[in-house]
Short mmCIF file of C-alpha atoms (C1' of nucleotides) in Angstrom, two decimals:
data_model
loop_
_atom_site.label_atom_id
_atom_site.label_comp_id
_atom_site.label_asym_id
_atom_site.label_seq_id
_atom_site.Cartn_x
_atom_site.Cartn_y
_atom_site.Cartn_z
CA MET L 9 -1.59 -16.66 20.13
CA SER L 10 -1.73 -15.29 16.69
CA LYS L 11 0.71 -16.87 14.01
CA LEU L 12 1.71 -13.38 11.98
CA LYS L 13 3.49 -13.84 8.92
CA ILE L 14 5.32 -10.67 7.76
CA TYR L 15 8.02 -10.68 4.63
CA ASP L 16 11.27 -9.43 6.83
CA SER L 17 13.45 -8.01 4.42
CA MET L 18 17.28 -9.65 5.83
CA GLN L 19 15.92 -12.34 5.58
CA CYS L 20 14.78 -11.82 2.05
CA LYS L 21 11.59 -14.45 3.04
CA LYS L 22 8.40 -14.20 4.55
CA VAL L 23 9.27 -15.04 8.73
CA LEU L 24 7.24 -15.96 11.54
CA PHE L 25 6.85 -12.99 13.50
CA GLU L 26 7.83 -13.42 17.10
CA PRO L 27 8.42 -10.90 19.51
CA ILE L 28 10.90 -10.12 21.81
CA ASP L 29 8.25 -8.30 24.64
CA PRO L 30 4.85 -9.60 23.77
CA LYS L 31 3.78 -7.35 26.27
CA ASN L 32 5.42 -4.01 24.04
CA ILE L 33 5.95 -4.39 20.53
CA ARG L 34 8.13 -2.30 19.56
CA VAL L 35 7.95 -1.18 16.22
CA TYR L 36 10.62 1.72 14.68
CA ALA L 37 9.64 3.86 10.98
CA CYS L 38 11.52 6.23 9.20
CA GLY L 39 8.91 9.16 8.71
CA PRO L 40 9.14 11.95 6.05
CA THR L 41 12.11 15.19 5.77
CA VAL L 42 9.89 17.82 6.43
CA TYR L 43 11.00 20.73 3.75
CA ASP L 44 8.07 19.79 1.48
CA TYR L 45 4.03 18.96 0.97
CA ALA L 46 3.69 15.62 1.62
CA HIS L 47 3.17 13.32 -1.42
CA ILE L 48 1.40 9.74 -2.51
CA GLY L 49 4.96 8.03 -1.58
CA ASN L 50 5.51 9.53 2.29
CA ALA L 51 1.29 8.88 2.82
CA ARG L 52 2.10 4.65 1.53
CA MET L 53 4.50 4.55 4.09
CA ALA L 54 2.57 6.26 6.39
CA VAL L 55 -0.62 4.49 5.37
CA VAL L 56 0.95 0.56 5.87
CA PHE L 57 3.26 1.46 8.67
CA ASP L 58 -0.15 2.94 10.56
CA THR L 59 -1.75 -0.31 9.45
CA LEU L 60 0.85 -2.78 10.60
CA VAL L 61 0.91 -1.26 13.77
CA ARG L 62 -3.30 -1.67 14.54
CA LEU L 63 -3.05 -5.21 13.09
CA LEU L 64 -0.41 -5.99 15.82
CA ARG L 65 -2.76 -3.70 18.44
CA GLU L 66 -5.36 -6.77 17.84
CA LEU L 67 -3.27 -8.94 18.23
CA TYR L 68 -0.79 -8.27 20.94
CA GLY L 69 -2.68 -5.55 22.33
CA LYS L 70 0.44 -2.55 23.44
CA VAL L 71 3.29 -1.42 20.38
CA THR L 72 5.61 1.48 20.81
CA TYR L 73 5.32 2.68 17.21
CA VAL L 74 7.66 5.77 16.52
CA SER L 75 7.86 7.38 14.06
CA ASN L 76 10.94 10.52 13.27
CA ILE L 77 10.41 13.73 11.61
CA THR L 78 14.16 14.62 9.88
CA ASP L 79 14.08 18.13 10.42
CA ILE L 80 18.17 19.12 9.15
CA ASP L 81 18.63 18.69 6.18
CA ASP L 82 21.05 19.58 3.26
CA LYS L 83 17.51 19.86 1.56
CA ILE L 84 15.27 21.52 4.17
CA ILE L 85 18.76 24.26 4.18
CA GLU L 86 18.56 24.18 -0.28
CA ARG L 87 15.31 24.69 0.48
CA SER L 88 15.50 27.47 2.95
CA LYS L 89 18.48 29.29 0.88
CA LYS L 90 16.30 29.62 -2.28
CA GLU L 91 12.26 30.42 -0.36
CA LYS L 92 14.02 32.68 1.98
CA GLU L 93 12.53 31.65 4.68
CA SER L 94 14.46 29.81 8.53
CA VAL L 95 15.04 26.49 7.86
CA LEU L 96 12.82 26.31 11.07
CA SER L 97 9.60 28.16 10.02
CA ILE L 98 10.35 25.66 7.03
CA THR L 99 10.02 22.83 9.23
CA ASN L 100 7.65 23.70 11.05
CA LYS L 101 5.48 24.49 8.83
CA PHE L 102 5.73 20.58 6.76
CA PHE L 103 5.19 19.84 9.71
CA LYS L 104 1.92 20.39 11.46
CA ILE L 105 1.45 19.65 6.83
CA TYR L 106 2.73 16.07 7.35
CA ASN L 107 0.16 15.31 10.53
CA ASP L 108 -2.95 17.42 9.12
CA ASP L 109 -2.83 15.50 5.89
CA MET L 110 -2.31 12.07 7.68
CA GLU L 111 -5.22 12.25 10.07
CA MET L 112 -6.73 13.68 7.29
CA LEU L 113 -6.15 9.50 5.90
CA ASN L 114 -7.28 8.29 9.39
CA VAL L 115 -3.24 7.24 10.34
CA MET L 116 -2.99 7.62 14.17
CA LYS L 117 -0.58 9.72 15.91
CA PRO L 118 2.99 7.55 16.13
CA ASP L 119 3.21 6.53 19.55
CA TYR L 120 6.85 8.56 19.81
CA GLN L 121 6.98 11.10 16.67
CA PRO L 122 10.97 12.53 17.57
CA LYS L 123 12.17 15.57 15.63
CA ALA L 124 15.86 14.43 14.56
CA THR L 125 16.96 18.16 16.30
CA GLU L 126 15.62 17.36 19.24
CA PHE L 127 18.52 14.52 19.65
CA VAL L 128 21.38 16.56 18.32
CA GLU L 129 23.46 16.06 21.81
CA LYS L 130 22.09 12.38 22.16
CA MET L 131 24.17 11.84 18.07
CA ILE L 132 26.63 14.06 19.70
CA SER L 133 27.62 11.12 22.01
CA ALA L 134 27.09 8.44 20.31
CA ILE L 135 29.78 10.38 17.63
CA SER L 136 31.49 10.94 20.14
CA LYS L 137 31.50 6.24 20.98
CA LEU L 138 32.41 5.83 17.32
CA GLU L 139 35.17 8.09 17.46
CA GLU L 140 36.14 6.17 20.07
CA LYS L 141 35.81 3.05 19.10
CA LYS L 142 38.01 3.84 15.86
CA PHE L 143 34.82 2.89 13.40
CA ALA L 144 34.61 6.76 12.63
CA TYR L 145 37.43 9.28 11.23
CA GLN L 146 38.00 12.69 10.03
CA ALA L 147 38.49 14.33 6.78
CA GLU L 148 37.71 18.09 5.72
CA GLY L 149 36.46 18.54 9.22
CA ASN L 150 33.69 15.71 8.77
CA ILE L 151 33.15 12.82 10.29
CA MET L 152 32.91 10.08 8.40
CA PHE L 153 31.90 6.65 8.90
CA ASP L 154 34.29 4.01 8.43
CA VAL L 155 32.47 0.79 6.79
CA SER L 156 35.65 -0.80 6.14
CA LYS L 157 35.51 -1.72 9.76
CA PHE L 158 32.12 -3.66 9.58
CA ASN L 159 32.88 -6.62 7.59
CA ILE L 160 29.17 -7.10 7.43
CA TYR L 161 28.16 -4.14 5.57
CA GLY L 162 25.71 -5.22 3.09
CA SER L 163 24.10 -7.42 5.01
CA LEU L 164 20.72 -6.18 5.30
CA SER L 165 20.53 -5.12 1.17
CA SER L 166 22.45 -7.97 -0.20
CA ARG L 167 24.96 -6.83 -1.74
CA LYS L 168 28.34 -6.29 -1.60
CA ARG L 169 30.88 -3.27 -1.15
CA GLU L 170 33.24 -4.43 -4.43
CA GLU L 171 30.49 -5.24 -6.36
CA GLN L 172 28.90 -1.43 -6.53
CA ILE L 173 30.15 0.77 -8.83
CA ALA L 174 30.92 3.64 -6.36
CA GLY L 175 29.28 6.93 -7.33
CA ARG L 176 27.31 5.65 -10.14
CA ARG L 177 24.35 8.30 -9.57
CA VAL L 178 25.88 10.92 -7.03
CA LYS L 179 29.29 11.50 -7.05
CA VAL L 180 31.91 10.23 -4.54
CA ALA L 181 32.91 12.93 -2.17
CA SER L 182 37.10 12.85 -2.80
CA PHE L 183 37.99 12.44 0.80
CA LYS L 184 36.04 9.46 1.76
CA LYS L 185 38.34 6.21 2.32
CA ASN L 186 36.13 4.15 0.84
CA PRO L 187 32.91 5.24 -1.35
CA GLU L 188 30.59 3.74 0.94
CA ASP L 189 31.48 5.50 4.01
CA PHE L 190 28.90 8.06 5.18
CA VAL L 191 28.66 11.43 6.66
CA LEU L 192 28.21 11.22 10.69
CA TRP L 193 28.46 14.90 11.29
CA LYS L 194 29.49 17.52 8.61
CA PRO L 195 30.61 21.42 9.47
CA SER L 196 28.33 23.75 9.30
CA LYS L 197 29.36 27.05 6.78
CA ASP L 198 28.40 30.69 7.94
CA GLY L 199 24.00 31.27 8.63
CA GLU L 200 23.62 27.54 8.43
CA PRO L 201 22.01 25.64 11.44
CA ALA L 202 25.28 24.28 14.16
CA TRP L 203 25.29 22.51 17.03
CA ASP L 204 28.45 22.87 19.23
CA SER L 205 30.42 19.46 19.30
CA PRO L 206 33.93 17.97 19.92
CA TRP L 207 34.45 18.59 16.28
CA GLY L 208 33.52 22.54 16.25
CA PRO L 209 30.11 23.80 15.11
CA GLY L 210 28.05 21.30 12.68
CA ARG L 211 25.29 19.20 12.22
CA PRO L 212 24.53 15.68 12.56
CA GLY L 213 24.57 13.11 9.28
CA TRP L 214 21.09 11.79 7.89
CA HIS L 215 21.44 8.16 8.66
CA THR L 216 22.61 8.41 12.03
CA GLU L 217 19.57 10.09 13.72
CA CYS L 218 17.64 7.03 13.13
CA PHE L 219 19.84 4.84 15.05
CA VAL L 220 20.55 7.27 17.92
CA MET L 221 16.22 7.87 18.42
CA ALA L 222 15.55 4.36 17.63
CA THR L 223 18.62 3.31 20.22
CA GLU L 224 17.19 5.99 22.59
CA ILE L 225 12.91 5.53 22.41
CA LEU L 226 12.70 1.88 22.19
CA SER L 227 16.52 0.74 23.31
CA THR L 228 17.70 -2.38 20.92
CA PRO L 229 17.37 -4.65 19.84
CA PHE L 230 13.56 -3.44 19.33
CA ASP L 231 10.26 -5.37 17.10
CA ILE L 232 10.52 -4.41 13.48
CA HIS L 233 12.71 -1.61 11.80
CA GLY L 234 10.06 -0.82 8.96
CA GLY L 235 10.39 2.34 6.39
CA GLY L 236 9.96 3.01 1.92
CA LEU L 237 12.56 0.72 0.61
CA ASP L 238 14.20 2.80 -0.97
CA LEU L 239 15.61 3.36 2.31
CA LYS L 240 16.94 -0.02 2.45
CA PHE L 241 19.79 0.76 0.70
CA PRO L 242 22.09 3.10 1.59
CA HIS L 243 19.99 4.65 4.50
CA HIS L 244 18.74 1.00 7.05
CA GLU L 245 22.13 -0.20 5.52
CA ASN L 246 24.12 2.22 7.34
CA GLU L 247 21.47 2.26 10.81
CA LEU L 248 22.51 -1.12 11.20
CA ALA L 249 26.12 -0.40 10.96
CA GLN L 250 26.37 2.08 13.00
CA SER L 251 24.04 0.34 16.00
CA CYS L 252 26.15 -2.24 15.52
CA CYS L 253 29.58 -0.48 15.53
CA TYR L 254 28.35 1.26 18.26
CA SER L 255 27.07 -1.68 20.61
CA GLY L 256 29.54 -3.85 20.01
CA ASN L 257 27.42 -6.64 18.42
CA LEU L 258 29.72 -6.56 14.99
CA ASP L 259 28.54 -9.71 13.64
CA LYS L 260 25.26 -9.46 14.61
CA LYS L 261 22.61 -8.09 12.22
CA ASN L 262 19.89 -8.50 14.38
CA SER L 263 20.85 -6.50 17.46
CA TYR L 264 19.63 -3.66 15.92
CA ALA L 265 15.93 -4.77 14.70
CA LYS L 266 15.09 -7.94 15.06
CA TYR L 267 12.86 -7.58 11.93
CA TRP L 268 12.89 -5.12 8.82
CA MET L 269 9.44 -4.17 6.56
CA HIS L 270 10.09 -2.27 3.68
CA ASN L 271 7.02 -1.15 1.69
CA GLY L 272 6.84 -0.84 -2.47
CA PHE L 273 7.24 2.59 -4.17
CA VAL L 274 3.90 4.62 -5.78
CA THR L 275 4.93 4.54 -9.81
CA VAL L 276 2.91 6.60 -12.28
CA ASP L 277 2.44 4.82 -15.39
CA SER L 278 4.86 1.99 -13.94
CA GLU L 279 7.94 4.64 -13.12
CA LYS L 280 8.64 5.56 -9.39
CA MET L 281 7.04 8.65 -8.11
CA SER L 282 10.73 10.84 -7.88
CA LYS L 283 11.27 13.50 -7.50
CA SER L 284 13.34 13.90 -11.08
CA LEU L 285 10.59 12.90 -13.16
CA GLY L 286 8.14 15.17 -11.85
CA ASN L 287 5.19 12.60 -11.74
CA ILE L 288 5.56 13.32 -7.76
CA SER L 289 1.78 13.68 -6.64
CA LEU L 290 0.97 15.75 -3.28
CA VAL L 291 -2.01 14.31 -0.91
CA LYS L 292 -3.16 17.63 -0.46
CA ASP L 293 -4.47 17.68 -3.75
CA PHE L 294 -6.20 14.35 -3.83
CA LEU L 295 -7.63 15.61 -0.79
CA LYS L 296 -9.45 17.69 -2.58
CA LEU L 297 -10.72 15.96 -4.82
CA TYR L 298 -11.43 12.60 -2.40
CA ASP L 299 -11.86 11.28 0.67
CA GLY L 300 -9.11 10.88 2.48
CA GLU L 301 -10.57 7.00 3.45
CA VAL L 302 -10.87 6.76 -0.40
CA LEU L 303 -7.37 7.61 -0.51
CA ARG L 304 -6.52 5.47 2.38
CA LEU L 305 -7.51 2.79 0.34
CA ALA L 306 -6.34 2.94 -2.77
CA LEU L 307 -3.26 3.57 -1.01
CA LEU L 308 -4.07 -0.60 0.58
CA SER L 309 -5.40 -1.82 -2.88
CA ALA L 310 -1.95 -3.70 -3.57
CA HIS L 311 0.04 -5.49 -1.28
CA TYR L 312 1.95 -3.43 0.27
CA ARG L 313 5.81 -4.49 -0.86
CA SER L 314 4.44 -4.24 -5.04
CA PRO L 315 4.31 -1.23 -6.24
CA LEU L 316 1.37 0.45 -6.76
CA ASN L 317 0.16 2.57 -10.05
CA TRP L 318 -1.03 5.89 -9.57
CA SER L 319 -3.84 5.75 -11.63
CA GLU L 320 -7.34 7.47 -11.60
CA GLN L 321 -8.69 4.12 -11.74
CA VAL L 322 -7.35 2.96 -8.13
CA LEU L 323 -8.88 5.65 -6.75
CA SER L 324 -12.44 5.41 -8.40
CA GLN L 325 -12.52 1.81 -7.67
CA SER L 326 -11.03 2.76 -4.28
CA LYS L 327 -13.97 4.50 -3.93
CA ASN L 328 -16.87 2.57 -4.84
CA ARG L 329 -15.68 0.28 -2.53
CA ILE L 330 -15.42 2.19 0.51
CA THR L 331 -18.93 4.13 -0.43
CA LYS L 332 -20.56 0.18 -1.50
CA TYR L 333 -18.79 -1.16 2.57
CA LYS L 334 -20.66 2.15 3.95
CA LYS L 335 -23.92 1.88 2.56
CA ILE L 336 -24.32 -1.24 4.38
CA LEU L 337 -23.90 -0.45 7.29
CA GLU L 338 -25.42 2.91 7.42
CA GLU L 339 -28.61 -0.09 6.80
CA HIS L 340 -27.89 -2.45 8.81
CA LYS L 341 -27.06 0.34 11.68
CA ASN L 342 -30.18 -0.09 13.24
CA LEU L 343 -28.43 -4.42 14.37
CA SER L 344 -27.36 -5.23 17.81
CA MET L 345 -24.27 -6.05 17.08
CA ILE L 346 -21.79 -7.42 20.52
CA ASP L 347 -18.64 -7.41 20.61
CA ASP L 348 -17.07 -10.93 21.31
CA VAL L 349 -15.32 -11.59 17.80
CA LYS L 350 -14.55 -14.73 18.30
CA GLY L 351 -17.04 -17.92 17.06
CA ASN L 352 -17.39 -14.69 13.32
CA LEU L 353 -15.89 -17.21 10.75
CA ILE L 354 -15.85 -14.36 8.92
CA VAL L 355 -13.57 -12.46 11.06
CA HIS L 356 -11.78 -15.70 11.42
CA GLN L 357 -10.60 -15.62 7.71
CA ILE L 358 -10.15 -12.45 7.40
CA GLU L 359 -7.38 -12.48 10.12
CA GLU L 360 -6.20 -16.15 8.47
CA ALA L 361 -5.21 -13.33 5.52
CA LEU L 362 -4.10 -10.51 7.15
CA LEU L 363 -1.60 -12.91 9.51
CA ASP L 364 0.10 -13.84 6.09
CA ASP L 365 1.36 -10.57 5.32
CA ILE L 366 -0.79 -8.62 5.82
CA ASN L 367 -2.60 -9.10 2.76
CA ILE L 368 -5.06 -7.11 2.20
CA SER L 369 -6.51 -7.84 -0.59
CA LYS L 370 -7.41 -11.33 0.27
CA SER L 371 -9.03 -10.02 3.31
CA LEU L 372 -11.40 -7.79 1.48
CA SER L 373 -11.93 -10.65 -1.27
CA VAL L 374 -13.71 -12.24 1.74
CA LEU L 375 -16.04 -9.10 2.88
CA ASP L 376 -17.07 -9.27 -0.62
CA ALA L 377 -18.22 -13.03 -1.38
CA ASN L 378 -20.24 -12.73 2.18
CA VAL L 379 -21.69 -9.55 1.70
CA LYS L 380 -22.65 -10.48 -2.47
CA ASP L 381 -25.77 -12.51 -1.25
CA MET L 382 -26.35 -10.46 1.85
CA HIS L 383 -30.18 -10.36 1.56
CA LYS L 384 -30.02 -13.63 2.28
CA LYS L 385 -28.37 -13.96 5.17
CA ASP L 386 -30.63 -14.97 8.66
CA GLU L 387 -29.69 -11.98 11.69
CA THR L 388 -27.38 -14.31 13.27
CA GLU L 389 -25.32 -14.01 10.13
CA LYS L 390 -25.69 -10.68 8.89
CA LYS L 391 -24.88 -9.60 12.20
CA ASN L 392 -21.58 -12.01 11.65
CA ILE L 393 -20.51 -9.85 7.93
CA ILE L 394 -21.18 -6.06 9.90
CA GLN L 395 -19.72 -6.90 12.03
CA ALA L 396 -16.17 -8.30 10.35
CA ILE L 397 -16.34 -5.15 8.17
CA LYS L 398 -16.29 -2.73 11.20
CA TYR L 399 -13.25 -5.60 12.50
CA LEU L 400 -11.36 -5.22 9.25
CA GLY L 401 -11.95 -1.43 8.55
CA LYS L 402 -11.12 -0.45 12.01
CA ILE L 403 -7.68 -2.74 11.23
CA ILE L 404 -6.97 -0.96 7.35
CA GLY L 405 -8.65 2.20 8.72
CA VAL L 406 -11.62 2.82 6.55
CA PHE L 407 -15.29 2.12 7.09
CA SER L 408 -15.22 4.40 9.34
CA ASN L 409 -17.91 7.49 9.88
CA GLY L 410 -17.77 11.46 10.19
CA ILE L 411 -14.74 11.22 7.25
CA THR L 412 -18.40 11.49 5.19
CA ALA L 413 -18.56 15.03 6.06
CA THR L 414 -16.64 15.93 3.19
CA LEU L 415 -19.11 14.39 0.75
CA LYS L 416 -22.40 16.18 2.87
CA ASN L 417 -20.20 19.89 2.63
CA GLU L 418 -20.29 19.56 -1.08
CA GLU L 419 -24.28 18.74 -1.04
CA LYS L 420 -24.75 22.23 0.94
CA LEU L 421 -22.95 23.15 -2.12
CA PHE L 422 -26.45 23.02 -4.10
CA ASN L 423 -29.30 24.63 -2.60
CA GLU L 424 -31.13 22.21 -0.91
CA GLU L 425 -34.51 23.28 -0.62
CA GLU L 426 -34.95 23.94 -4.16
CA ILE L 427 -33.72 20.49 -5.26
CA ASN L 428 -36.51 18.94 -2.89
CA LEU L 429 -39.14 21.27 -3.90
CA LEU L 430 -38.25 19.41 -7.30
CA ILE L 431 -37.99 16.84 -6.13
CA LYS L 432 -41.49 16.93 -4.46
CA LYS L 433 -43.35 18.44 -7.50
CA ARG L 434 -41.43 15.59 -10.00
CA ASN L 435 -43.41 12.87 -7.44
CA GLU L 436 -46.83 14.43 -6.95
CA ALA L 437 -46.42 14.12 -11.32
CA ARG L 438 -45.57 10.23 -10.90
CA LYS L 439 -48.05 9.46 -9.12
CA ASN L 440 -50.70 11.53 -11.44
CA LYS L 441 -49.02 9.85 -14.37
CA ASP L 442 -47.73 12.79 -15.52
CA PHE L 443 -44.44 11.21 -16.64
CA ASP L 444 -43.60 14.26 -18.89
CA LEU L 445 -43.38 16.39 -16.34
CA ALA L 446 -41.64 13.73 -14.33
CA ASP L 447 -39.47 13.50 -16.52
CA ASN L 448 -38.45 17.15 -17.71
CA ILE L 449 -38.29 17.89 -13.70
CA ARG L 450 -35.20 14.76 -14.18
CA LYS L 451 -33.72 16.70 -16.83
CA GLU L 452 -33.81 19.98 -14.65
CA LEU L 453 -32.23 18.54 -12.61
CA ILE L 454 -29.38 17.02 -14.12
CA GLU L 455 -29.07 20.65 -15.96
CA MET L 456 -28.55 20.88 -12.27
CA GLY L 457 -25.18 19.22 -11.48
CA ILE L 458 -28.37 16.84 -9.24
CA GLU L 459 -29.11 13.14 -9.74
CA ILE L 460 -31.64 11.59 -8.61
CA LYS L 461 -32.84 7.95 -7.17
CA ASP L 462 -36.48 6.10 -6.89
CA GLN L 463 -36.12 4.11 -3.62
CA SER L 464 -38.79 2.09 -2.61
CA ASN L 465 -39.95 5.01 -0.41
CA GLU L 466 -38.51 8.27 -0.73
CA THR L 467 -35.97 9.74 -3.73
CA ILE L 468 -32.42 10.44 -2.68
CA TRP L 469 -30.25 12.42 -4.28
CA LYS L 470 -26.52 13.31 -4.96
CA LYS L 471 -24.14 15.27 -7.07
CA VAL L 472 -23.28 14.32 -9.79
"C1'" G W 4 28.61 -5.37 -13.51
"C1'" G W 5 26.58 -6.56 -8.81
"C1'" C W 6 22.03 -6.65 -6.45
"C1'" U W 7 16.26 -6.81 -6.05
"C1'" C W 8 11.10 -7.42 -7.20
"C1'" G W 9 7.81 -8.84 -10.79
"C1'" G W 10 4.90 -10.80 -15.44
"C1'" U W 11 -2.48 -13.73 -14.04
"C1'" G W 12 -8.68 -12.68 -17.75
"C1'" G W 13 -11.14 -5.53 -21.05
"C1'" C W 14 -8.50 -2.92 -15.98
"C1'" A W 15 -7.76 -3.88 -11.27
"C1'" G W 16 -5.56 -7.49 -7.70
"C1'" A W 17 -5.68 -12.09 -4.54
"C1'" G W 18 -4.51 -17.31 -4.23
"C1'" U W 19 -3.37 -22.77 -5.89
"C1'" G W 20 0.02 -29.07 -7.53
"C1'" G W 21 -6.04 -31.56 -9.67
"C1'" U W 22 -11.87 -28.69 -8.00
"C1'" U W 23 -15.31 -20.43 -9.21
"C1'" A W 24 -10.70 -15.72 -5.79
"C1'" U W 25 -12.80 -10.99 -5.62
"C1'" G W 26 -13.70 -6.13 -7.71
"C1'" C W 27 -14.72 -2.54 -12.04
"C1'" A W 28 -15.66 -3.39 -16.66
"C1'" G W 29 -18.75 -6.38 -20.43
"C1'" C W 30 -22.91 -9.63 -22.31
"C1'" G W 31 -28.24 -11.88 -21.44
"C1'" G W 32 -31.79 -12.00 -17.90
"C1'" A W 33 -35.56 -10.00 -13.06
"C1'" U W 34 -37.09 -5.90 -11.65
"C1'" U W 35 -39.15 -0.25 -12.78
"C1'" G W 36 -43.70 4.82 -15.96
"C1'" C W 37 -38.52 5.46 -17.10
"C1'" A W 38 -33.85 5.90 -14.58
"C1'" A W 39 -30.51 4.53 -11.07
"C1'" A W 40 -30.07 0.80 -7.12
"C1'" U W 41 -30.70 -3.86 -6.31
"C1'" C W 42 -30.90 -9.51 -7.15
"C1'" C W 43 -30.15 -13.92 -11.06
"C1'" G W 44 -27.23 -15.78 -14.22
"C1'" U W 45 -22.54 -16.06 -17.31
"C1'" C W 46 -17.91 -15.32 -20.72
"C1'" U W 47 -12.56 -13.51 -21.12
"C1'" A W 48 -6.21 -15.80 -17.55
"C1'" C W 49 -2.28 -17.46 -16.24
"C1'" G W 50 4.57 -14.25 -21.35
"C1'" G W 51 7.46 -17.58 -23.92
"C1'" C W 52 10.23 -21.97 -24.36
"C1'" G W 53 11.55 -26.64 -21.95
"C1'" G W 54 11.97 -29.56 -17.93
"C1'" U W 55 10.02 -33.05 -12.30
"C1'" U W 56 4.71 -35.22 -12.19
"C1'" C W 57 -0.96 -39.55 -13.72
"C1'" G W 58 -1.76 -33.93 -14.00
"C1'" A W 59 1.97 -27.28 -13.54
"C1'" U W 60 -0.75 -20.69 -14.85
"C1'" U W 61 1.93 -23.02 -9.27
"C1'" C W 62 7.73 -26.80 -8.85
"C1'" C W 63 12.48 -26.64 -10.90
"C1'" G W 64 15.44 -24.46 -15.20
"C1'" U W 65 15.99 -21.42 -18.89
"C1'" U W 66 14.70 -16.79 -22.67
"C1'" C W 67 11.96 -13.10 -22.73
"C1'" C W 68 9.90 -8.67 -21.11
"C1'" G W 69 8.94 -4.34 -16.96
"C1'" A W 70 10.80 -1.88 -12.44
"C1'" G W 71 14.06 -0.85 -8.47
"C1'" C W 72 18.64 -0.42 -5.80
"C1'" C W 73 23.82 0.59 -6.37
"C1'" U W 74 24.99 7.40 -1.08
"C1'" C W 75 19.41 12.87 -2.98
"C1'" C W 76 13.99 9.48 -2.03
"C1'" A W 77 8.86 7.13 1.26
#
RNA sequence: GGCUCGGUGGCAGAGUGGUUAUGCAGCGGAUUGCAAAUCCGUCUACGGCGGUUCGAUUCCGUUCCGAGCCUCCA
């Protein structure tokens, strides 16, 4: 049995992960609202939880991973009005873009990717039940969740209601009994998407969808609930409140999800990447400049709970690493490998690091240390190293082949025949010790944007 | 005001009550027609102040600094 330790945001400490059902680990992570291009912050969440799921699959076999898509929301409606484009057309478009971008980052599709609009009926019945149980009240056509009925509200984000400054950033609606009350159902205005309900045509509040979809698809309690740190409060807190009240587990804060995990923010110049600051980087823009794997490794380069400062430097560092390991894999592709990982000490060390709350940096350093003097190793040791690279690569989703295609495509933009001819001429010159000519050809190639390297028996070239 | 999380060498980033993290960059050397790659060697560190201890970067206290949340957010 594995000894995975994860940091549980509810308990605020690292704890041993003990699955509810080891035969099927159930994970839910809050996905994006699809009204704009995926940004690096969206990508970090997707990559972090994809990596977690990959690790859990390695350890336990079956994992059911759910990550939702919010496709009905005020922000989408605003966007729709602004762009004069239907809500459906916007959400379809950005849903597809999100999945395409994530695929480029080697993010495996979740087992379920439910859309909020597919669960409106279920949400209505859940809200009705909350209303019946007196956890909700009506105010100006809205159905509000009554936070005062839930004593342990705030337990996830360790905050007391009375100590908060209400309306610190967002104005508190006047019809709320308590500032923390949140909307379960709101009436739609003319022209806005609406569903029939016992409270008239309207749409669900944001916090209801995740609780309903997680409950419907995974059933409660499930193992891990995740998302970005900014969802901890109020979104996850509100999900928890609804679930506990819905199921009647009023004091059982682990009756919804057994563990909670939150990834840290992506920052720019140490400030949170956010729309209001206008420092958002889009995944699609970086995919034009870097291999998806490079972006992925960059997103994993800091521990998942720490802030990740997004910079050219982190990208070039990741690029170096990707290139280095891909090269090693390429050079040793003829080694006959066995599948069994048992007895491979390097794999064992990597696993130890990953089991400690997914310490990817440490696991990579294990590889680095072994690769350093690889040429001195015998064949068995080399096999172990290659196996370890593949093992780690599989879990963190890098060093795979295929994505290098982007680089290859770039190379096709050049006239290969011409380059090869020049290289041939230069090598002849070198053979004849006509180094002036050889150097001139090198210069010529550099002017074309081509850098050449003489290796033992061939000259290779790449775009600068 | 409340609540979180941080502060490690030029940069990124782990970790540890005593002994090299690791990578990139730098420096010295080997190799090379040159260059690159590679290899060998090597320097730079734990925010401040107290305390516990034989010994603290690590534990405790305190202080300074930074980031985030307190109903838009991944």
